[in-house]
CSV table of C-alpha atoms in Angstrom, one decimal:
chain,number,residue,atom,x,y,z
A,1,MET,CA,-58.4,-25.7,61.6
A,2,SER,CA,-58.6,-25.0,65.3
A,3,LYS,CA,-55.5,-23.4,67.0
A,4,PHE,CA,-55.8,-26.1,69.7
A,5,MET,CA,-55.4,-28.8,67.1
A,6,ASN,CA,-52.4,-27.0,65.8
A,7,TYR,CA,-50.9,-27.0,69.3
A,8,ALA,CA,-51.5,-30.8,69.5
A,9,ILE,CA,-49.7,-31.3,66.2
A,10,GLN,CA,-46.8,-29.1,67.3
A,11,LEU,CA,-46.4,-31.2,70.4
A,12,ALA,CA,-46.3,-34.3,68.3
A,13,GLN,CA,-43.6,-32.7,66.0
A,14,MET,CA,-41.5,-31.8,69.0
A,15,VAL,CA,-41.2,-35.5,70.1
A,16,ASP,CA,-40.8,-36.9,66.6
A,17,GLY,CA,-37.8,-39.2,66.5
A,18,GLN,CA,-37.7,-40.1,70.2
A,19,THR,CA,-40.7,-42.5,70.5
A,20,GLY,CA,-39.1,-45.5,68.9
A,21,VAL,CA,-41.6,-47.8,67.2
A,22,ASN,CA,-44.5,-45.8,68.8
A,23,PRO,CA,-46.0,-42.8,67.0
A,24,PRO,CA,-45.2,-39.2,68.2
A,25,VAL,CA,-48.5,-37.9,69.5
A,26,GLY,CA,-49.6,-34.6,71.0
A,27,SER,CA,-52.8,-33.8,72.9
A,28,VAL,CA,-54.5,-30.7,74.3
A,29,VAL,CA,-57.5,-30.6,76.7
A,30,VAL,CA,-59.7,-27.5,76.4
A,31,LYS,CA,-62.6,-26.3,78.7
A,32,ASP,CA,-64.5,-23.1,78.3
A,33,GLY,CA,-61.9,-21.8,75.7
A,34,ARG,CA,-59.0,-22.4,78.1
A,35,ILE,CA,-56.2,-25.0,77.9
A,36,VAL,CA,-56.4,-27.1,81.1
A,37,GLY,CA,-54.0,-29.9,80.0
A,38,ILE,CA,-51.3,-30.7,77.5
A,39,GLY,CA,-49.3,-33.8,76.8
A,40,ALA,CA,-47.0,-35.6,74.5
A,41,HIS,CA,-45.9,-39.2,74.2
A,42,LEU,CA,-42.2,-38.9,75.2
A,43,ARG,CA,-40.9,-42.5,74.7
A,44,LYS,CA,-42.0,-46.1,74.2
A,45,GLY,CA,-43.4,-47.4,77.5
A,46,ASP,CA,-44.3,-43.9,78.9
A,47,LYS,CA,-47.8,-42.5,79.3
A,48,HIS,CA,-49.5,-41.6,76.0
A,49,ALA,CA,-50.2,-38.0,75.1
A,50,GLU,CA,-53.9,-38.2,76.0
A,51,VAL,CA,-53.1,-39.6,79.4
A,52,GLN,CA,-50.4,-36.9,80.1
A,53,ALA,CA,-52.9,-34.2,79.1
A,54,LEU,CA,-55.8,-35.6,81.2
A,55,ASP,CA,-53.5,-36.1,84.2
A,56,MET,CA,-52.6,-32.4,84.0
A,57,ALA,CA,-56.3,-31.4,83.6
A,58,GLN,CA,-57.5,-33.5,86.5
A,59,SER,CA,-61.1,-32.7,87.5
A,60,GLU,CA,-61.3,-30.0,84.8
A,61,ALA,CA,-61.3,-32.7,82.2
A,62,LYS,CA,-64.9,-33.5,82.9
A,63,GLY,CA,-67.1,-32.0,80.2
A,64,ALA,CA,-64.0,-30.8,78.3
A,65,THR,CA,-62.8,-31.3,74.7
A,66,ILE,CA,-59.6,-33.2,74.0
A,67,TYR,CA,-57.6,-32.5,70.8
A,68,VAL,CA,-55.3,-35.3,69.6
A,69,SER,CA,-53.0,-35.4,66.6
A,70,LEU,CA,-53.7,-39.1,66.1
A,71,GLU,CA,-56.8,-41.2,66.7
A,72,PRO,CA,-56.7,-42.4,70.4
A,73,CYS,CA,-55.5,-46.0,70.7
A,74,THR,CA,-57.8,-48.9,71.6
A,75,HIS,CA,-55.3,-51.7,72.4
A,76,HIS,CA,-53.6,-53.0,75.5
A,77,GLY,CA,-49.8,-52.6,75.1
A,78,SER,CA,-47.2,-51.4,77.7
A,79,THR,CA,-50.0,-48.9,78.7
A,80,PRO,CA,-53.8,-49.2,78.8
A,81,PRO,CA,-56.0,-48.0,75.9
A,82,CYS,CA,-56.3,-44.2,75.7
A,83,VAL,CA,-60.0,-44.5,74.9
A,84,ASP,CA,-60.6,-46.0,78.4
A,85,LYS,CA,-58.8,-43.0,80.1
A,86,ILE,CA,-60.8,-40.6,78.0
A,87,ILE,CA,-64.1,-42.2,79.0
A,88,GLU,CA,-63.1,-42.4,82.7
A,89,ALA,CA,-62.1,-38.7,82.7
A,90,GLY,CA,-65.6,-37.6,81.6
A,91,ILE,CA,-64.5,-35.9,78.3
A,92,GLN,CA,-67.4,-34.6,76.4
A,93,LYS,CA,-65.8,-34.4,72.9
A,94,VAL,CA,-62.8,-35.9,71.1
A,95,ILE,CA,-61.3,-34.2,68.0
A,96,TYR,CA,-58.4,-35.9,66.2
A,97,ALA,CA,-56.4,-35.1,63.0
A,98,VAL,CA,-55.4,-38.5,61.6
A,99,LYS,CA,-57.1,-41.9,61.6
A,100,ASP,CA,-54.9,-44.7,62.9
A,101,THR,CA,-55.2,-47.3,60.1
A,102,THR,CA,-53.3,-49.8,62.2
A,103,LEU,CA,-55.9,-50.1,65.0
A,104,ILE,CA,-57.7,-53.4,65.2
A,105,SER,CA,-60.8,-51.9,66.8
A,106,LYS,CA,-62.3,-48.6,66.0
A,107,GLY,CA,-61.9,-45.9,68.7
A,108,ASP,CA,-64.8,-43.9,67.3
A,109,ASP,CA,-67.3,-46.6,68.0
A,110,ILE,CA,-66.0,-47.2,71.5
A,111,LEU,CA,-66.1,-43.5,72.4
A,112,LYS,CA,-69.5,-42.9,70.8
A,113,ASN,CA,-71.0,-45.9,72.6
A,114,ALA,CA,-69.8,-44.2,75.8
A,115,GLY,CA,-71.8,-41.1,74.9
A,116,ILE,CA,-68.8,-39.0,73.7
A,117,GLU,CA,-69.0,-36.8,70.6
A,118,VAL,CA,-66.2,-37.7,68.2
A,119,GLU,CA,-65.0,-35.5,65.3
A,120,PHE,CA,-62.3,-36.3,62.7
A,121,GLN,CA,-60.6,-33.1,61.5
A,122,TYR,CA,-58.2,-34.2,58.7
A,123,ASN,CA,-54.9,-32.3,58.8
A,124,ALA,CA,-52.3,-32.7,56.0
A,125,VAL,CA,-49.3,-31.8,58.2
A,126,ALA,CA,-50.3,-34.4,60.7
A,127,ALA,CA,-51.0,-37.0,58.0
A,128,GLN,CA,-47.5,-36.5,56.6
A,129,LEU,CA,-46.1,-37.0,60.1
A,130,TYR,CA,-47.7,-40.5,60.4
A,131,GLN,CA,-47.6,-41.7,56.8
A,132,ASP,CA,-44.3,-43.6,57.1
A,133,PHE,CA,-45.1,-44.7,60.7
A,134,PHE,CA,-48.2,-46.6,59.4
A,135,THR,CA,-46.2,-48.4,56.7
A,136,ALA,CA,-43.4,-49.2,59.2
A,137,LYS,CA,-45.8,-50.7,61.7
A,138,ARG,CA,-47.6,-52.8,59.2
A,139,ASN,CA,-44.3,-54.2,57.7
A,140,GLY,CA,-42.5,-54.4,61.0
A,141,ILE,CA,-39.6,-52.4,59.5
A,142,PRO,CA,-38.2,-49.0,60.6
A,143,GLU,CA,-38.9,-45.8,58.7
A,144,LEU,CA,-35.8,-45.7,56.5
A,145,THR,CA,-33.8,-42.6,55.4
A,146,VAL,CA,-30.5,-42.6,53.4
A,147,LYS,CA,-28.2,-39.6,53.8
A,148,VAL,CA,-25.5,-38.8,51.3
A,149,SER,CA,-23.0,-35.9,51.2
A,150,ALA,CA,-21.4,-35.6,47.7
A,151,SER,CA,-20.0,-33.4,45.0
A,152,LEU,CA,-22.1,-32.1,42.2
A,153,ASP,CA,-21.0,-35.1,40.1
A,154,GLY,CA,-22.2,-37.5,42.9
A,155,LYS,CA,-18.8,-38.4,44.4
A,156,GLN,CA,-18.5,-39.3,48.1
A,157,ALA,CA,-14.7,-39.2,47.8
A,158,THR,CA,-11.9,-38.9,45.3
A,159,ASP,CA,-10.5,-42.0,43.6
A,160,ASP,CA,-7.8,-42.0,46.3
A,161,GLY,CA,-10.5,-42.2,49.0
A,162,GLU,CA,-10.1,-38.6,50.2
A,163,SER,CA,-13.5,-37.4,51.6
A,164,LYS,CA,-12.7,-34.9,54.4
A,165,TRP,CA,-14.5,-32.7,53.8
A,166,ILE,CA,-16.6,-32.5,50.7
A,167,THR,CA,-19.5,-30.5,52.2
A,168,ASN,CA,-19.0,-27.6,54.7
A,169,LYS,CA,-19.2,-27.3,58.5
A,170,ASP,CA,-22.8,-26.1,58.5
A,171,VAL,CA,-23.8,-29.2,56.7
A,172,LYS,CA,-22.2,-31.2,59.5
A,173,LYS,CA,-24.4,-29.3,62.0
A,174,ASP,CA,-27.5,-30.1,60.0
A,175,VAL,CA,-26.5,-33.8,59.9
A,176,TYR,CA,-26.3,-33.7,63.7
A,177,GLN,CA,-29.9,-32.6,63.8
A,178,LEU,CA,-30.8,-35.4,61.4
A,179,ARG,CA,-29.1,-38.0,63.7
A,180,HIS,CA,-30.9,-36.5,66.7
A,181,SER,CA,-34.3,-37.3,65.0
A,182,HIS,CA,-33.5,-40.9,64.4
A,183,ASP,CA,-33.3,-43.9,66.7
A,184,ALA,CA,-30.2,-45.4,65.1
A,185,VAL,CA,-27.6,-44.7,62.4
A,186,LEU,CA,-26.3,-47.5,60.2
A,187,THR,CA,-22.9,-47.6,58.5
A,188,GLY,CA,-20.4,-50.1,57.1
A,189,ARG,CA,-16.9,-51.4,58.0
A,190,LYS,CA,-15.2,-49.5,55.1
A,191,THR,CA,-16.6,-46.2,56.3
A,192,ILE,CA,-15.4,-46.9,59.8
A,193,GLU,CA,-12.0,-47.7,58.5
A,194,ALA,CA,-11.7,-44.6,56.2
A,195,ASP,CA,-13.3,-41.9,58.4
A,196,ASP,CA,-12.9,-43.1,62.0
A,197,PRO,CA,-16.3,-41.5,62.8
A,198,LEU,CA,-18.2,-41.3,66.1
A,199,TYR,CA,-21.8,-40.9,64.7
A,200,THR,CA,-22.8,-38.9,67.7
A,201,THR,CA,-25.0,-35.8,67.9
A,202,ARG,CA,-22.9,-32.8,68.9
A,203,ILE,CA,-25.7,-30.4,69.7
A,204,ALA,CA,-26.9,-29.1,73.1
A,205,ASP,CA,-29.0,-31.8,74.8
A,206,GLY,CA,-28.9,-33.9,71.6
A,207,LYS,CA,-30.1,-37.5,71.5
A,208,HIS,CA,-27.3,-39.9,70.4
A,209,PRO,CA,-28.5,-42.6,68.0
A,210,ILE,CA,-27.6,-46.2,68.5
A,211,ARG,CA,-24.6,-46.9,66.2
A,212,VAL,CA,-25.3,-49.9,63.9
A,213,ILE,CA,-22.4,-51.4,61.9
A,214,LEU,CA,-22.9,-53.8,59.0
A,215,SER,CA,-19.8,-56.0,58.6
A,216,LYS,CA,-20.3,-59.3,57.0
A,217,SER,CA,-16.7,-60.3,57.5
A,218,GLY,CA,-16.4,-58.9,61.0
A,219,LYS,CA,-12.9,-57.6,60.2
A,220,LEU,CA,-13.1,-54.6,62.4
A,221,ASP,CA,-10.4,-52.6,64.2
A,222,PHE,CA,-11.7,-52.2,67.7
A,223,GLY,CA,-8.9,-49.7,68.4
A,224,GLN,CA,-10.8,-47.0,66.5
A,225,GLN,CA,-12.4,-44.2,68.5
A,226,LEU,CA,-16.0,-45.3,67.9
A,227,PHE,CA,-15.4,-48.4,70.1
A,228,HIS,CA,-14.1,-46.3,72.9
A,229,ASP,CA,-17.1,-44.0,73.0
A,230,ASN,CA,-20.0,-44.8,75.2
A,231,ALA,CA,-22.4,-42.1,74.2
A,232,SER,CA,-24.8,-44.7,72.8
A,233,PRO,CA,-24.8,-48.5,72.3
A,234,ILE,CA,-23.0,-50.1,69.3
A,235,TRP,CA,-24.6,-53.0,67.5
A,236,ILE,CA,-22.6,-55.0,64.9
A,237,TYR,CA,-24.4,-57.2,62.3
A,238,THR,CA,-22.0,-59.9,61.0
A,239,GLU,CA,-21.9,-63.3,59.3
A,240,ASN,CA,-18.7,-64.1,61.3
A,241,LYS,CA,-19.6,-66.6,64.0
A,242,ASN,CA,-16.2,-66.2,65.6
A,243,LEU,CA,-16.3,-62.4,66.1
A,244,THR,CA,-16.0,-61.4,69.8
A,245,VAL,CA,-15.2,-58.2,71.6
A,246,ASP,CA,-14.5,-57.4,75.3
A,247,ASN,CA,-16.7,-54.3,75.5
A,248,SER,CA,-20.0,-54.1,77.3
A,249,ASN,CA,-21.2,-51.2,75.1
A,250,VAL,CA,-20.9,-53.4,71.9
A,251,THR,CA,-23.4,-56.1,71.0
A,252,ILE,CA,-22.6,-58.5,68.2
A,253,ILE,CA,-25.6,-59.8,66.3
A,254,TYR,CA,-24.8,-62.9,64.2
A,255,MET,CA,-26.9,-63.7,61.1
A,256,GLU,CA,-26.3,-66.5,58.6
A,257,GLN,CA,-27.0,-63.9,55.8
A,258,CYS,CA,-26.8,-60.2,56.5
A,259,GLU,CA,-29.7,-59.2,54.2
A,260,ILE,CA,-31.2,-55.8,54.4
A,261,LYS,CA,-34.7,-56.9,55.1
A,262,SER,CA,-33.6,-59.3,57.9
A,263,ILE,CA,-31.6,-56.6,59.5
A,264,LEU,CA,-34.4,-54.0,59.3
A,265,LYS,CA,-36.9,-56.4,60.8
A,266,ASP,CA,-34.5,-57.2,63.7
A,267,LEU,CA,-33.9,-53.5,64.3
A,268,TYR,CA,-37.6,-52.9,64.5
A,269,GLN,CA,-38.1,-55.7,67.0
A,270,LYS,CA,-35.3,-54.1,69.1
A,271,GLY,CA,-37.3,-50.8,69.2
A,272,VAL,CA,-35.8,-48.9,66.3
A,273,GLY,CA,-38.6,-46.9,64.6
A,274,LYS,CA,-36.5,-44.6,62.5
A,275,LEU,CA,-33.2,-45.6,60.9
A,276,LEU,CA,-30.7,-43.3,59.2
A,277,VAL,CA,-28.1,-44.8,56.8
A,278,GLU,CA,-24.8,-42.9,56.6
A,279,ALA,CA,-22.4,-45.1,54.6
A,280,GLY,CA,-20.2,-45.5,51.6
A,281,PRO,CA,-21.3,-46.3,48.1
A,282,GLU,CA,-21.7,-50.0,48.5
A,283,ILE,CA,-24.1,-50.0,51.4
A,284,THR,CA,-25.7,-46.7,50.3
A,285,SER,CA,-26.5,-48.3,46.9
A,286,GLU,CA,-28.0,-51.4,48.6
A,287,PHE,CA,-30.4,-49.4,50.6
A,288,LEU,CA,-31.3,-47.0,47.8
A,289,GLN,CA,-32.4,-50.1,45.8
A,290,SER,CA,-34.4,-51.4,48.8
A,291,ASP,CA,-38.2,-51.7,48.6
A,292,HIS,CA,-38.3,-50.2,52.1
A,293,LEU,CA,-36.6,-46.9,51.4
A,294,ASP,CA,-38.7,-43.9,52.5
A,295,HIS,CA,-36.5,-40.8,52.2
A,296,LEU,CA,-33.2,-39.7,50.6
A,297,VAL,CA,-31.4,-36.7,52.1
A,298,LEU,CA,-28.8,-35.3,49.7
A,299,TYR,CA,-26.2,-32.7,50.5
A,300,PHE,CA,-24.4,-31.3,47.5
A,301,ALA,CA,-21.2,-29.2,47.6
A,302,PRO,CA,-20.5,-26.8,44.7
A,303,LYS,CA,-17.5,-28.7,43.4
A,304,ILE,CA,-16.8,-31.3,40.8
A,305,ILE,CA,-14.4,-34.2,41.7
A,306,GLY,CA,-14.2,-36.2,38.5
A,307,GLY,CA,-12.2,-39.4,38.3
A,308,SER,CA,-13.4,-42.9,37.5
A,309,GLY,CA,-16.5,-42.8,39.7
A,310,LYS,CA,-15.1,-45.4,42.2
A,311,TYR,CA,-16.9,-43.5,45.0
A,312,GLN,CA,-20.0,-42.5,43.1
A,313,PHE,CA,-22.7,-42.7,45.8
A,314,PHE,CA,-25.1,-44.8,43.7
A,315,GLN,CA,-23.8,-47.8,41.8
A,316,THR,CA,-25.4,-50.9,40.2
A,317,ASP,CA,-24.0,-53.9,38.5
A,318,GLN,CA,-26.6,-53.7,35.7
A,319,ILE,CA,-27.8,-50.9,33.5
A,320,ILE,CA,-31.2,-49.7,34.5
A,321,SER,CA,-33.5,-48.5,31.8
A,322,LEU,CA,-35.1,-45.1,32.3
A,323,PRO,CA,-38.6,-46.3,32.9
A,324,ASP,CA,-37.3,-48.6,35.6
A,325,THR,CA,-35.3,-46.1,37.5
A,326,THR,CA,-36.2,-45.3,41.1
A,327,GLN,CA,-38.4,-42.1,41.2
A,328,PHE,CA,-38.4,-39.5,43.9
A,329,GLU,CA,-40.4,-36.3,44.6
A,330,ILE,CA,-38.7,-33.3,46.2
A,331,VAL,CA,-40.1,-32.6,49.6
A,332,ASN,CA,-37.9,-29.8,50.6
A,333,SER,CA,-34.8,-27.9,49.4
A,334,MET,CA,-32.6,-25.4,51.1
A,335,LEU,CA,-29.3,-23.6,50.7
A,336,ILE,CA,-26.8,-24.2,53.5
A,337,HIS,CA,-24.0,-21.6,53.0
A,338,GLN,CA,-23.5,-22.5,49.3
A,339,ASN,CA,-24.2,-26.2,49.9
A,340,ILE,CA,-27.5,-27.6,48.7
A,341,LYS,CA,-29.8,-29.8,50.8
A,342,LEU,CA,-32.5,-31.9,49.1
A,343,VAL,CA,-35.0,-33.9,51.0
A,344,LEU,CA,-36.6,-36.5,48.7
A,345,ARG,CA,-39.4,-39.0,49.2
A,346,LYS,CA,-39.5,-42.2,47.2
A,347,LYS,CA,-42.5,-42.5,45.0
């Protein structure tokens, strides 16, 4: 694999989580063995990676090779098709790492018809970066991750509701990074009441996610600190038609039925490409049973809480037989100062 392609993929990884419903893409323009332009798609509505790189390369793009982490786009959206810019710049060869299965027209054919050599160099790292994006785009639903911090016996709190803190401070720092890489974080009314959280990203130059609250009843205490923090917008999904609030940072979204799929589709339409769920057992269990779940991030503290299981992070009304249980594969595991982090992907 070319080092220039690796650079393009690294650029894409750097902007992952900040492009909304658009894919993170990196691009490198190379001429006579020298990099003459680099680019990354920074946010929805901005120039695409190829355009950024070609603008940097200027006249040196003529006769050059462009490396792209994802097949160049062919559609007119908020920006023109990248294939048009590539042709206009006089690029001699295009090399990309992943085919965009959501494209209506084939970029290869358009570029080849313009006399440009095209090479598809499959890269497993890049493919993993876009796997959930393709599914999200086809379904019109954000990439969905559920995060849980719990004891070894799966408790998010004691039977008395005590939850501060089960995991350690270093886990909290890791969670801030997790929030930074998502467009929005979703929680429920009961978690807001119990923990009075902010759901911000307390890291240098961190990106604060949109705070999404699911409260069917709308019985919220607007005196809590979250509603006095303007770090990012707050969206409340509710079935309460009479819920109002005198706060320009808070948007109330009424639904006849606050069903998970309807909320996910609405969030995607509003530009949320990656959603993180940080909630109590009730909402966590709902999302873990959802057909749209992509990843589960588990933080385990080396302690056993016991009790009745009132705050067990996964609960169901019915007994599920073993063949019907939700299956995961472990993507990554790490030790965070005696706490364990597991990143799992739903099979």
